mmCIF file of N, CA and C and ligand atoms in Angstrom:
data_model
loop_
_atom_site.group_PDB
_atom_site.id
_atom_site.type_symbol
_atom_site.label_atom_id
_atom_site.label_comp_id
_atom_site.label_asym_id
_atom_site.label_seq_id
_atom_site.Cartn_x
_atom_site.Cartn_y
_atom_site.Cartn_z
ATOM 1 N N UNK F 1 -181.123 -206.874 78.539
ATOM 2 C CA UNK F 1 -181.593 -205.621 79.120
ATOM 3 C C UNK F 1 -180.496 -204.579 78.994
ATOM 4 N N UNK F 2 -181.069 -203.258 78.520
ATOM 5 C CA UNK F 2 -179.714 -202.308 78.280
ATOM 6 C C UNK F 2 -179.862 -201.495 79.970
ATOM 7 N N UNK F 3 -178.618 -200.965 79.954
ATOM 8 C CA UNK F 3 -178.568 -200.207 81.052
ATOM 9 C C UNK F 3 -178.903 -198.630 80.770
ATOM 10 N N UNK F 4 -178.998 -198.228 79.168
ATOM 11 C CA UNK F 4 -179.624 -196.843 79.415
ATOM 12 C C UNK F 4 -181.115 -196.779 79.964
ATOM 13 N N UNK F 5 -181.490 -195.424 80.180
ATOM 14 C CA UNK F 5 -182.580 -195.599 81.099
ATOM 15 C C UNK F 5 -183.629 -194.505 80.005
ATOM 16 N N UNK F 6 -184.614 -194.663 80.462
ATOM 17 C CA UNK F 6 -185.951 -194.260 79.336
ATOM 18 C C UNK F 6 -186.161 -192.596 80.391
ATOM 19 N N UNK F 7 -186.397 -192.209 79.522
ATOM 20 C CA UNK F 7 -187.027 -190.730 79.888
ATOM 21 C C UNK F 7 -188.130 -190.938 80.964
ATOM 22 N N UNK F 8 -188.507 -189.771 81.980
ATOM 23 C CA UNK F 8 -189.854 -189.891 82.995
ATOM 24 C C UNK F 8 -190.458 -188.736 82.545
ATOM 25 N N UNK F 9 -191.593 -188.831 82.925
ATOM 26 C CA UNK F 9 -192.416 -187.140 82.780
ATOM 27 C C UNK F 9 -192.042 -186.843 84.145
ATOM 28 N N UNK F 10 -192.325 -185.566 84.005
ATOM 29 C CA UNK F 10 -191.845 -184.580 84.968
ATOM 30 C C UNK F 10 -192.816 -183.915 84.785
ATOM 31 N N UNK F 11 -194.462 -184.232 85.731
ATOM 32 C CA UNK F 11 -195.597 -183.346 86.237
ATOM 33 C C UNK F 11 -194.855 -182.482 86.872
ATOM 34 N N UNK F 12 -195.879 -181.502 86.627
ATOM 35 C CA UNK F 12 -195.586 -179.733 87.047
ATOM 36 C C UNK F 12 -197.105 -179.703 87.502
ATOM 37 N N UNK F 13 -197.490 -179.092 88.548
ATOM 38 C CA UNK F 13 -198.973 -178.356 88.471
ATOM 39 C C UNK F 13 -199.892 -179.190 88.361
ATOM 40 N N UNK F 14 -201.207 -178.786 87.983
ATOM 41 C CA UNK F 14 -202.216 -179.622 87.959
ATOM 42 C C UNK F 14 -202.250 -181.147 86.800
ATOM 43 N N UNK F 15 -200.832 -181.088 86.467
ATOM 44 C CA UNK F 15 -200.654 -182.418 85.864
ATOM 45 C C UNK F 15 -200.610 -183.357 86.446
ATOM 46 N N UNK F 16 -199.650 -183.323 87.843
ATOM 47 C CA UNK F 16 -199.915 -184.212 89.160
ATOM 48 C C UNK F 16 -200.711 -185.206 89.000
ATOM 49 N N UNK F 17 -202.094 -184.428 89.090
ATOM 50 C CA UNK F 17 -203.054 -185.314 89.658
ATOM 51 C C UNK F 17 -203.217 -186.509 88.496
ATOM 52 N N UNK F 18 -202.704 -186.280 87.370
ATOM 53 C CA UNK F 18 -203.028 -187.137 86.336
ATOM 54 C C UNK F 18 -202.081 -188.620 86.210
ATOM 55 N N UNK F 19 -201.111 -188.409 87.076
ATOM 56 C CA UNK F 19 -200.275 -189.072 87.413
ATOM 57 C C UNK F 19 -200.288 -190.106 88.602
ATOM 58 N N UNK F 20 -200.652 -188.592 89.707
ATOM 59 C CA UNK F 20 -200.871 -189.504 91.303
ATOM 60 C C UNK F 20 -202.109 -190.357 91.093
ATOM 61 N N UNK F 21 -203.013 -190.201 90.159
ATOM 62 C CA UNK F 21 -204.166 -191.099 89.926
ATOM 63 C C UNK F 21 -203.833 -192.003 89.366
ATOM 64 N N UNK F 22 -202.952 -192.269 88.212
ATOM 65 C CA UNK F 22 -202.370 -193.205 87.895
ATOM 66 C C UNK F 22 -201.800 -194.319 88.414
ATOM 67 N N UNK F 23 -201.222 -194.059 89.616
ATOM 68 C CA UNK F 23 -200.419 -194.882 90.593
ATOM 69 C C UNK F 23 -201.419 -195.652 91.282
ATOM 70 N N UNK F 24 -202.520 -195.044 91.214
ATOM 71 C CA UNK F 24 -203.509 -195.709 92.131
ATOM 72 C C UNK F 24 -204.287 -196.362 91.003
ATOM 73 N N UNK F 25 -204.018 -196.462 90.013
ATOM 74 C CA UNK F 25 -204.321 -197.559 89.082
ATOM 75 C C UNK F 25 -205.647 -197.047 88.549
ATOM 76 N N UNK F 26 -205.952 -195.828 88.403
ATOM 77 C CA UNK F 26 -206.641 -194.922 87.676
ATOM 78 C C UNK F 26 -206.409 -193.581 86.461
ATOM 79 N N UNK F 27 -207.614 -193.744 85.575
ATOM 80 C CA UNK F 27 -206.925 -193.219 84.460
ATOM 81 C C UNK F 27 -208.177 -192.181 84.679
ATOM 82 N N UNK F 28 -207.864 -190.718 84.906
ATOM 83 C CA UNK F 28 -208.341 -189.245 85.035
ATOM 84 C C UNK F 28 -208.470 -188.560 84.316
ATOM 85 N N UNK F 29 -209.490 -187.870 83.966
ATOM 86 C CA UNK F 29 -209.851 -186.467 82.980
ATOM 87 C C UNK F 29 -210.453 -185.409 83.724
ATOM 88 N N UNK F 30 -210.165 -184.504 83.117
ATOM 89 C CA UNK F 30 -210.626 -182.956 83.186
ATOM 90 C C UNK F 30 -212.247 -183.188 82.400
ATOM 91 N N UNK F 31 -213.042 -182.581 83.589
ATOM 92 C CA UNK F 31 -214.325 -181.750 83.100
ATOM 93 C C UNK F 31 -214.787 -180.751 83.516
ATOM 94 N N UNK F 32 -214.672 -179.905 82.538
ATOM 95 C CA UNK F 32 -215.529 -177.859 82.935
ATOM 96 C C UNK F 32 -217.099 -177.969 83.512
ATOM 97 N N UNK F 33 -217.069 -178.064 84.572
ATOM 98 C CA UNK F 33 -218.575 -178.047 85.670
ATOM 99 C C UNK F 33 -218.883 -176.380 84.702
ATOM 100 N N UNK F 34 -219.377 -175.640 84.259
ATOM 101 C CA UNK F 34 -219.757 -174.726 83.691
ATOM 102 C C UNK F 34 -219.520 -175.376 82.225
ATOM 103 N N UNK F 35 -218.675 -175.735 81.176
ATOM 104 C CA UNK F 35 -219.468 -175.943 80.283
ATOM 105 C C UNK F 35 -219.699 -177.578 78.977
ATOM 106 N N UNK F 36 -219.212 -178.243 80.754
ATOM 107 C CA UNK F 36 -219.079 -179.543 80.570
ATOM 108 C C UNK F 36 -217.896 -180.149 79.305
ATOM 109 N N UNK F 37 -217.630 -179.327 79.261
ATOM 110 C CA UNK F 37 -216.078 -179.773 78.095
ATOM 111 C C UNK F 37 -215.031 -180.890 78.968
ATOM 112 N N UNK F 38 -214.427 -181.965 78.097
ATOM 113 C CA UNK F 38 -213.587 -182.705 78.729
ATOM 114 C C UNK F 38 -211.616 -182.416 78.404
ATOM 115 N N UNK F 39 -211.163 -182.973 78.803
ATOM 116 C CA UNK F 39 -209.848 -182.177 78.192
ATOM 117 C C UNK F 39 -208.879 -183.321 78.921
ATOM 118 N N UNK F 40 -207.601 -183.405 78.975
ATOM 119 C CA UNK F 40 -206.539 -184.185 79.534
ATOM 120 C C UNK F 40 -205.470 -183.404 78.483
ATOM 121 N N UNK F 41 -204.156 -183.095 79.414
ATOM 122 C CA UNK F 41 -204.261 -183.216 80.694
ATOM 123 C C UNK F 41 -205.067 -182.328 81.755
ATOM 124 N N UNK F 42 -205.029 -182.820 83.136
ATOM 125 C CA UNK F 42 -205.893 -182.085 84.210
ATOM 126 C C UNK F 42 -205.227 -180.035 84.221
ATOM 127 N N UNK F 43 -205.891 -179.435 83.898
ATOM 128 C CA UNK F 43 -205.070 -177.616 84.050
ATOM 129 C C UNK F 43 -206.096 -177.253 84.903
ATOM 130 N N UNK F 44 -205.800 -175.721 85.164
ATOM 131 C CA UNK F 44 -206.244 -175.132 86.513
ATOM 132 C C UNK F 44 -207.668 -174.644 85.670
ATOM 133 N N UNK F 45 -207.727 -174.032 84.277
ATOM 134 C CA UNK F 45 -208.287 -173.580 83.511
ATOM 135 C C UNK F 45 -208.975 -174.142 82.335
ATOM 136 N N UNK F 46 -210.333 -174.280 81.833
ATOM 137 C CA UNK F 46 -211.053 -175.064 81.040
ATOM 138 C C UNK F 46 -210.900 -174.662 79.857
ATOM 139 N N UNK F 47 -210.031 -174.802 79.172
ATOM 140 C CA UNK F 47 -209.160 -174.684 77.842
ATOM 141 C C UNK F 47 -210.230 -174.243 76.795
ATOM 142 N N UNK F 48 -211.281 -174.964 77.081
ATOM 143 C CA UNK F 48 -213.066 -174.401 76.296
ATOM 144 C C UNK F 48 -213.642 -173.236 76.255
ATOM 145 N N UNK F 49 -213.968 -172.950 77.180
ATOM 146 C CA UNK F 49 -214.627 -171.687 78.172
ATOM 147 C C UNK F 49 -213.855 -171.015 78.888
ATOM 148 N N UNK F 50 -212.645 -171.320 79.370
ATOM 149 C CA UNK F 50 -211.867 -170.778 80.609
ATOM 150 C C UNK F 50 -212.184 -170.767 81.741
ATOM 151 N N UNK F 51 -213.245 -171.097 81.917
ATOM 152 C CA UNK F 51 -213.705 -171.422 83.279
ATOM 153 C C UNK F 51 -212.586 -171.927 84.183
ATOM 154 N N UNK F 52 -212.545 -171.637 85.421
ATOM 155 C CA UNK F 52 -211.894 -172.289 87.118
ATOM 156 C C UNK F 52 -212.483 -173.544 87.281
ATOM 157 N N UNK F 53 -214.087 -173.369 86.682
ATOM 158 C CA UNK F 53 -214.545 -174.450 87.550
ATOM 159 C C UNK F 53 -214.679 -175.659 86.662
ATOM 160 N N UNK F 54 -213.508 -176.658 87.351
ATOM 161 C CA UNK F 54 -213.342 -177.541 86.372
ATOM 162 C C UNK F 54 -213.025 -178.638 87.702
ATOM 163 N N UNK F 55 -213.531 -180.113 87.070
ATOM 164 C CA UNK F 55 -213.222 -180.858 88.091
ATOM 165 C C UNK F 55 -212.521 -182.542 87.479
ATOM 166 N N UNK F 56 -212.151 -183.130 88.414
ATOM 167 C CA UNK F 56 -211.700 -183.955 87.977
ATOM 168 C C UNK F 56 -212.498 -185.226 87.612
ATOM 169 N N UNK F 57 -212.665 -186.401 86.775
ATOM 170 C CA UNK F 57 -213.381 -187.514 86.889
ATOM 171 C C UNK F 57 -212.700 -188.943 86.500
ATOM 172 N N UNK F 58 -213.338 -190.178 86.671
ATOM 173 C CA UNK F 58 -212.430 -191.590 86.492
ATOM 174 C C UNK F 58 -212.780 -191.960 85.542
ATOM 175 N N UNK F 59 -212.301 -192.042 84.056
ATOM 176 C CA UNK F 59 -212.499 -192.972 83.418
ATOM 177 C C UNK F 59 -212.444 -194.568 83.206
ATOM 178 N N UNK F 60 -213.479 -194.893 82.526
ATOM 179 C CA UNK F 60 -213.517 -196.609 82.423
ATOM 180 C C UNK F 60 -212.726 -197.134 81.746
ATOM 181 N N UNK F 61 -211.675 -196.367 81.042
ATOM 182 C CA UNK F 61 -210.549 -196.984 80.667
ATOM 183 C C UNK F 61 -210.881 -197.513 79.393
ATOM 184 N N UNK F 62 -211.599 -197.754 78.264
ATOM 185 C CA UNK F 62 -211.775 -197.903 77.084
ATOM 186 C C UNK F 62 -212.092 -196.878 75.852
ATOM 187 N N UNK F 63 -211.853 -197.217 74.868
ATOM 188 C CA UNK F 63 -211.624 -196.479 73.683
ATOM 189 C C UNK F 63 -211.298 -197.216 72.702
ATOM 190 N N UNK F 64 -211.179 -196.299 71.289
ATOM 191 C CA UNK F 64 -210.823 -196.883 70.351
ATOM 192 C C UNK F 64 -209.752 -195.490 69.450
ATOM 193 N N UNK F 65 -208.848 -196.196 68.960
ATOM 194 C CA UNK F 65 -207.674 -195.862 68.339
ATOM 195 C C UNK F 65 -207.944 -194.768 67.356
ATOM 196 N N UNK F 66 -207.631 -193.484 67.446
ATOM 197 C CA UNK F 66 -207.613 -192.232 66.773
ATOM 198 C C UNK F 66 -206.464 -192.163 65.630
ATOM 199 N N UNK F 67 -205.261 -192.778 66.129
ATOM 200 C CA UNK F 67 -204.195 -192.496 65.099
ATOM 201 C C UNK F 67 -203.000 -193.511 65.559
ATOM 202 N N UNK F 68 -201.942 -194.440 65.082
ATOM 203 C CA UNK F 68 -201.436 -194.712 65.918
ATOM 204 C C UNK F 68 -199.897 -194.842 64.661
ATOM 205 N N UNK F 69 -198.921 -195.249 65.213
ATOM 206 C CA UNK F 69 -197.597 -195.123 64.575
ATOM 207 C C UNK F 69 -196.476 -196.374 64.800
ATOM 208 N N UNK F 70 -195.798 -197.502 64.509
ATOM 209 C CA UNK F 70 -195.334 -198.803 64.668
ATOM 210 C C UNK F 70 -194.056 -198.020 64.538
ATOM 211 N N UNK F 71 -193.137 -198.187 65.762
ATOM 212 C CA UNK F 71 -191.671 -197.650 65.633
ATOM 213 C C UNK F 71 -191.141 -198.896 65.216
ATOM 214 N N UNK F 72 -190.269 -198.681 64.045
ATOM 215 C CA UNK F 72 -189.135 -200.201 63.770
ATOM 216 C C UNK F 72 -188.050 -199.531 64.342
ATOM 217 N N UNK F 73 -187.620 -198.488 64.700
ATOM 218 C CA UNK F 73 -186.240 -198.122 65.058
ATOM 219 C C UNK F 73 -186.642 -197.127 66.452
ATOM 220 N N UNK F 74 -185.891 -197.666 67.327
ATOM 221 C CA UNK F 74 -186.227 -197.280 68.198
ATOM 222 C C UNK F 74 -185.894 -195.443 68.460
ATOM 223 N N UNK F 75 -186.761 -194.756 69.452
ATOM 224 C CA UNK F 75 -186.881 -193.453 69.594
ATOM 225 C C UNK F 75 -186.011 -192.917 70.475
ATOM 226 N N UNK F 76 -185.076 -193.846 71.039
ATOM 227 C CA UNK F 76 -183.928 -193.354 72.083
ATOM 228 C C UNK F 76 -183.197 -194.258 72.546
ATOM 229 N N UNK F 77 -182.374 -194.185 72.996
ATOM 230 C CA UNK F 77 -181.217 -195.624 73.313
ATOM 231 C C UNK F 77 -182.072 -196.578 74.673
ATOM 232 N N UNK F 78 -183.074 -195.398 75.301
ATOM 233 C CA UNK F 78 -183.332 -196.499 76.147
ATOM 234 C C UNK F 78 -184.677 -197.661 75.544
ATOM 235 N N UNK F 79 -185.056 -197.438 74.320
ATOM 236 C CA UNK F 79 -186.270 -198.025 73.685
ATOM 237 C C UNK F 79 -185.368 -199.073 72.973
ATOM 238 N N UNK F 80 -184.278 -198.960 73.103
ATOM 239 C CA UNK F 80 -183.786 -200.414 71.889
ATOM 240 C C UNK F 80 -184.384 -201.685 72.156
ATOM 241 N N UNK F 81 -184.256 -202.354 73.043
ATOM 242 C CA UNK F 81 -185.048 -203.503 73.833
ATOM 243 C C UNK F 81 -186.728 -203.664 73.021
ATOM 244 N N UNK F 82 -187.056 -202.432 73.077
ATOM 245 C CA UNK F 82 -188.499 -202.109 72.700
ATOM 246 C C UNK F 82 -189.105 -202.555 70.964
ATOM 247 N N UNK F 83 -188.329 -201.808 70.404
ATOM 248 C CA UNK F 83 -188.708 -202.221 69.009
ATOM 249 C C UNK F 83 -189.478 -203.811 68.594
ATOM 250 N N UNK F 84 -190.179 -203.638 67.652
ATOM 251 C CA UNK F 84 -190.695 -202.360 67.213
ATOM 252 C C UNK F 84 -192.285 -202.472 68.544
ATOM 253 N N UNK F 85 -191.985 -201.043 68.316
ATOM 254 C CA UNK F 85 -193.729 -200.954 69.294
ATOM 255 C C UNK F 85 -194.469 -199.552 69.019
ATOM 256 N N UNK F 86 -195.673 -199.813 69.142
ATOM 257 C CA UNK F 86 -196.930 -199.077 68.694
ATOM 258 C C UNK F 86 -197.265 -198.442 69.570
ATOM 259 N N UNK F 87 -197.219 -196.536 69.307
ATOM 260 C CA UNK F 87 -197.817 -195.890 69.957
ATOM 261 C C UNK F 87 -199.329 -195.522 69.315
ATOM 262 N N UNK F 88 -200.022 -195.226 70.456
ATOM 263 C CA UNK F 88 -201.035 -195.369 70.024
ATOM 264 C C UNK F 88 -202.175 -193.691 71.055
ATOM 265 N N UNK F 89 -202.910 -192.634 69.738
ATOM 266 C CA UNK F 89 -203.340 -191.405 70.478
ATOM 267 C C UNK F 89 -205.237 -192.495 70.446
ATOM 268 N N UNK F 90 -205.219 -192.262 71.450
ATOM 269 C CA UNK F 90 -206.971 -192.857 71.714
ATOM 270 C C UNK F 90 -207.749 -192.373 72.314
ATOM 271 N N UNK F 91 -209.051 -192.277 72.114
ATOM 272 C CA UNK F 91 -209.966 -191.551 71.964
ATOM 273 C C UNK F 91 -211.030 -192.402 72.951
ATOM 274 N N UNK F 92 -210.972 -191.824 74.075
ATOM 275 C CA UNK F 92 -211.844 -192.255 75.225
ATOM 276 C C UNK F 92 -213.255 -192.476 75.368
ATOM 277 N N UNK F 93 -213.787 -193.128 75.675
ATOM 278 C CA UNK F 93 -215.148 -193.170 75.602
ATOM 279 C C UNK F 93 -216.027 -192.154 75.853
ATOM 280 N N UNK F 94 -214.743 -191.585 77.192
ATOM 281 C CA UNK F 94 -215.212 -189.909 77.589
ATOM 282 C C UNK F 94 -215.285 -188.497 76.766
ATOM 283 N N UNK F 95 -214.707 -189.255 75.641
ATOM 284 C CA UNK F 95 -214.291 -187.634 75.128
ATOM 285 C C UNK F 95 -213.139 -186.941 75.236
ATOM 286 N N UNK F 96 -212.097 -187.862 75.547
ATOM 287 C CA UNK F 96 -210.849 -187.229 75.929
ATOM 288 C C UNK F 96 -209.598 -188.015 74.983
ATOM 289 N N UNK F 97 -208.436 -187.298 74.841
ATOM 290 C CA UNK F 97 -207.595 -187.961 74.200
ATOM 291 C C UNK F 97 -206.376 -188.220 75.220
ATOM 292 N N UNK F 98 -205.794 -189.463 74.718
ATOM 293 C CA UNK F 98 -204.571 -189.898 75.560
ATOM 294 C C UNK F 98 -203.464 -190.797 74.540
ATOM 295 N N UNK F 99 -202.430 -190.401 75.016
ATOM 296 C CA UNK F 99 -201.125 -190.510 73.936
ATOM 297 C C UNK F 99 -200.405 -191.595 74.744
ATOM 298 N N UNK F 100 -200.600 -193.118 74.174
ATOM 299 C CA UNK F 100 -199.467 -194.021 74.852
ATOM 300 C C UNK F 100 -198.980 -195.290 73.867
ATOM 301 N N UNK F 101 -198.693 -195.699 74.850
ATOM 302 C CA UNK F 101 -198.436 -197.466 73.554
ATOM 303 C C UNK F 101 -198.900 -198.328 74.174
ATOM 304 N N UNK F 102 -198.911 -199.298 73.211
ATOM 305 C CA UNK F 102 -199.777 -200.319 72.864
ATOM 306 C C UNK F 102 -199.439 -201.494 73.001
ATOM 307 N N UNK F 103 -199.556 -202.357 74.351
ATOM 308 C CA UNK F 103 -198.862 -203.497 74.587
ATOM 309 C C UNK F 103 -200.048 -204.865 74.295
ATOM 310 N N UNK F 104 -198.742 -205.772 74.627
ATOM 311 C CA UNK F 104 -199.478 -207.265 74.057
ATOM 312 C C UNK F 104 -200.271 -206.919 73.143
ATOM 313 N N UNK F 105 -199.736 -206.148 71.696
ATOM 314 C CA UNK F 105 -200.288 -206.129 70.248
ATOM 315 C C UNK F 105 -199.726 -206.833 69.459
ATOM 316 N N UNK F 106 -200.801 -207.102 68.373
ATOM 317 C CA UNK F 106 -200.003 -207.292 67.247
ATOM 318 C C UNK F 106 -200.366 -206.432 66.402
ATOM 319 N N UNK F 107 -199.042 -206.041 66.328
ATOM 320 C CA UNK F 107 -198.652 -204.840 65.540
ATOM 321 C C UNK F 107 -199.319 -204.451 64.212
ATOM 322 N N UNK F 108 -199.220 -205.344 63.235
ATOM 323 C CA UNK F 108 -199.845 -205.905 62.023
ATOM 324 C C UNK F 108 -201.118 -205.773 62.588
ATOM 325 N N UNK F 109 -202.258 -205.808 63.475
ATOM 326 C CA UNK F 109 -203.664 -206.111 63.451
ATOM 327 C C UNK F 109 -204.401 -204.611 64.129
ATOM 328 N N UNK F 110 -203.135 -203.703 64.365
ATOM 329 C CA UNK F 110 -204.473 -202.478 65.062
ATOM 330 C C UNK F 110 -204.389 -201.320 63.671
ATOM 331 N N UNK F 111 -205.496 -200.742 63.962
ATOM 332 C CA UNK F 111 -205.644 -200.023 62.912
ATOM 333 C C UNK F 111 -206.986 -198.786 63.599
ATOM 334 N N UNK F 112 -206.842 -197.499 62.930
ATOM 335 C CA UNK F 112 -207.524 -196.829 63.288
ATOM 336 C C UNK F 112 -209.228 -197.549 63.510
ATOM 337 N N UNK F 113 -209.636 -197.061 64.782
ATOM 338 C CA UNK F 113 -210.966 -197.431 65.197
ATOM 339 C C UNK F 113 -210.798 -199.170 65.973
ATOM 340 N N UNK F 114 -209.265 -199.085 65.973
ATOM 341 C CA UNK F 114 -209.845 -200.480 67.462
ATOM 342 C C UNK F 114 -209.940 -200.203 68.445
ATOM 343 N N UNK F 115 -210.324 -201.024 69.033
ATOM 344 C CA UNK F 115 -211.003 -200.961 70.412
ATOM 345 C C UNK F 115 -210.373 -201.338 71.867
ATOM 346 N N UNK F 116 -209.755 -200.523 72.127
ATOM 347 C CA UNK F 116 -208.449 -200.568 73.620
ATOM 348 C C UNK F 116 -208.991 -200.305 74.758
ATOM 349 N N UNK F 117 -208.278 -201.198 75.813
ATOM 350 C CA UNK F 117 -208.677 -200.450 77.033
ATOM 351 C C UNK F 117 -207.008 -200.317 78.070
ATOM 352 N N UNK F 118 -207.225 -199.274 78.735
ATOM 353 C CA UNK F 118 -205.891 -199.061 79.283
ATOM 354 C C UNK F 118 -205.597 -200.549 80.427
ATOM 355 N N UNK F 119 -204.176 -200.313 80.724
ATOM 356 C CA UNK F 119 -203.516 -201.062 82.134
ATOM 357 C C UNK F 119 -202.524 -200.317 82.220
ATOM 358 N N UNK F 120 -202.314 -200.557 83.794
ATOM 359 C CA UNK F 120 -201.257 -199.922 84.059
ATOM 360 C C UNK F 120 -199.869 -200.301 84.047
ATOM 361 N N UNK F 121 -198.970 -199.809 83.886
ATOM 362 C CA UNK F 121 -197.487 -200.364 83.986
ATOM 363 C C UNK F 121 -196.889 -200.010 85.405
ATOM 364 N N UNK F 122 -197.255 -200.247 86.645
ATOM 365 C CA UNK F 122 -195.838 -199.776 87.516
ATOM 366 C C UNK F 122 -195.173 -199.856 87.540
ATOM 367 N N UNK F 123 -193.935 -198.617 86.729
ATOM 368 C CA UNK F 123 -192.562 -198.464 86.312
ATOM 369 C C UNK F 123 -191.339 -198.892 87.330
ATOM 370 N N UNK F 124 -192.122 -197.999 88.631
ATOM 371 C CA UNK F 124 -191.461 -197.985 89.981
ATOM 372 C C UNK F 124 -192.507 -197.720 90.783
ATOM 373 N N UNK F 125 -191.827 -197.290 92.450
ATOM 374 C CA UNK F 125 -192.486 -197.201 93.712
ATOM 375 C C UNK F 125 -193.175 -195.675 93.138
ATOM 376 N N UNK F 126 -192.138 -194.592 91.985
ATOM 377 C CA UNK F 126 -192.988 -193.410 92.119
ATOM 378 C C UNK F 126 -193.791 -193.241 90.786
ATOM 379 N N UNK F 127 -193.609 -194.386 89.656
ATOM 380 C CA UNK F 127 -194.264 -193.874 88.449
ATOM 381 C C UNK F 127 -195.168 -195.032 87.788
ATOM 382 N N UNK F 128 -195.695 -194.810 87.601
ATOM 383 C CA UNK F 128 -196.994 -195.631 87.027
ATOM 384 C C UNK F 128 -197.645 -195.181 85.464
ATOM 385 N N UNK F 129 -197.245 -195.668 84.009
ATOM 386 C CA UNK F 129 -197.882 -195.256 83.464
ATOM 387 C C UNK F 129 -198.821 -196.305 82.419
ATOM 388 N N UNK F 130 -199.725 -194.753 82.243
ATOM 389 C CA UNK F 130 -201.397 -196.240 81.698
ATOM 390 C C UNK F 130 -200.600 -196.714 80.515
ATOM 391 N N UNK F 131 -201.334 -197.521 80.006
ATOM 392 C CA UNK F 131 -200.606 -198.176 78.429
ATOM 393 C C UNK F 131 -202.051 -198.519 77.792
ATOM 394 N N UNK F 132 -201.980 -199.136 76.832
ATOM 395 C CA UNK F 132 -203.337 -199.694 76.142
ATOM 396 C C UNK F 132 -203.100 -201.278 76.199
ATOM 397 N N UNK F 133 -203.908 -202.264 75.606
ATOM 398 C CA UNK F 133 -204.239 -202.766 75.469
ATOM 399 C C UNK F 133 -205.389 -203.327 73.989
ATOM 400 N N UNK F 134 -205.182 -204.250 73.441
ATOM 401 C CA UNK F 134 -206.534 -203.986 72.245
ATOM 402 C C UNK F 134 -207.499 -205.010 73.071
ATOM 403 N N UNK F 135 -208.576 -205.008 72.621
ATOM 404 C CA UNK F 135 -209.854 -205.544 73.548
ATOM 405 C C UNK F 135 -210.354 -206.664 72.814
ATOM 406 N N UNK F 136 -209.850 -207.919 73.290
ATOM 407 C CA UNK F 136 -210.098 -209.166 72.500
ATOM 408 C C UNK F 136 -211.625 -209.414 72.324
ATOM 409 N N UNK F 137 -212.161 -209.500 71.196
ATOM 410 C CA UNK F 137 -213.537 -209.642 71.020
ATOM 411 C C UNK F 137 -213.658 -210.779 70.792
ATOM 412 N N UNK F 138 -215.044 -211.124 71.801
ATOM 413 C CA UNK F 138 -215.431 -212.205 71.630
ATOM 414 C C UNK F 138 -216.087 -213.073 70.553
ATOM 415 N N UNK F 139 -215.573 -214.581 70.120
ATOM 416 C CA UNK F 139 -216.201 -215.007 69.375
ATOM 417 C C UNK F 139 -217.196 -215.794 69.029
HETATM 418 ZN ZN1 LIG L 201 -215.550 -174.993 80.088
#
């Protein structure tokens, strides 16, 4: 285990909630009640329409893989431990996109259009973040 330490996000604003939902072992999106557009992260403003009136909802946590990238060298001194590992942008069942990595993979076997569902990592007492998962199909 190295002793450097990995970067945190630092929510500002209506990002919060995308976070404090997290902790509670929920994965959150933005939807425009006026023109039903989905979006992540959560903003005050419906990035679509501009609409205010935008609200929050729970996703079921599955998707399948939009784009994803296998680091062999790690992205910062605190990822050395890490290598190599797969980030992965996925494409929600909802309609929303979310940017994470990709645990208990094999690396070699995901490929655009698999089929993930998030878990959570509790980092600590204050951070919680989702991760993926690929979705073992049954045989
Ligand atoms: Zn809208």
């Amino acid at each position: 285990m190295t002793t450097t330490s990995k970067p945190r996000p630092t929510p500002r604003g209506e990002e919060a909630a995308y976070f404090d939902a997290a902790r509670e072992h929920r994965l959150v999106f933005q939807r425009c009640q006026s023109c039903k557009a989905t979006a992540n992260y959560v903003r005050a403003i419906c990035p679509t329409c501009g609409s205010t009136d935008v609200g929050i909802e729970d996703s079921a946590g599955r998707g399948t893989v939009h784009a994803f990238t296998t680091q062999l060298l790690p992205g910062g001194p605190g990822f050395a431990d890490d290598v190599p590992y797969t980030l992965v942008l996925v494409d929600l069942d909802e309609s929303f996109r979310v940017l994470a990595d990709l645990v208990d993979a094999d690396h070699d076997q995901v490929r655009v259009g698999t089929r993930v569902e998030v878990l959570f990592d509790d980092v600590d007492e204050e951070l919680t973040l989702p991760r993926f998962r690929q979705v073992k199909e049954a045989s």
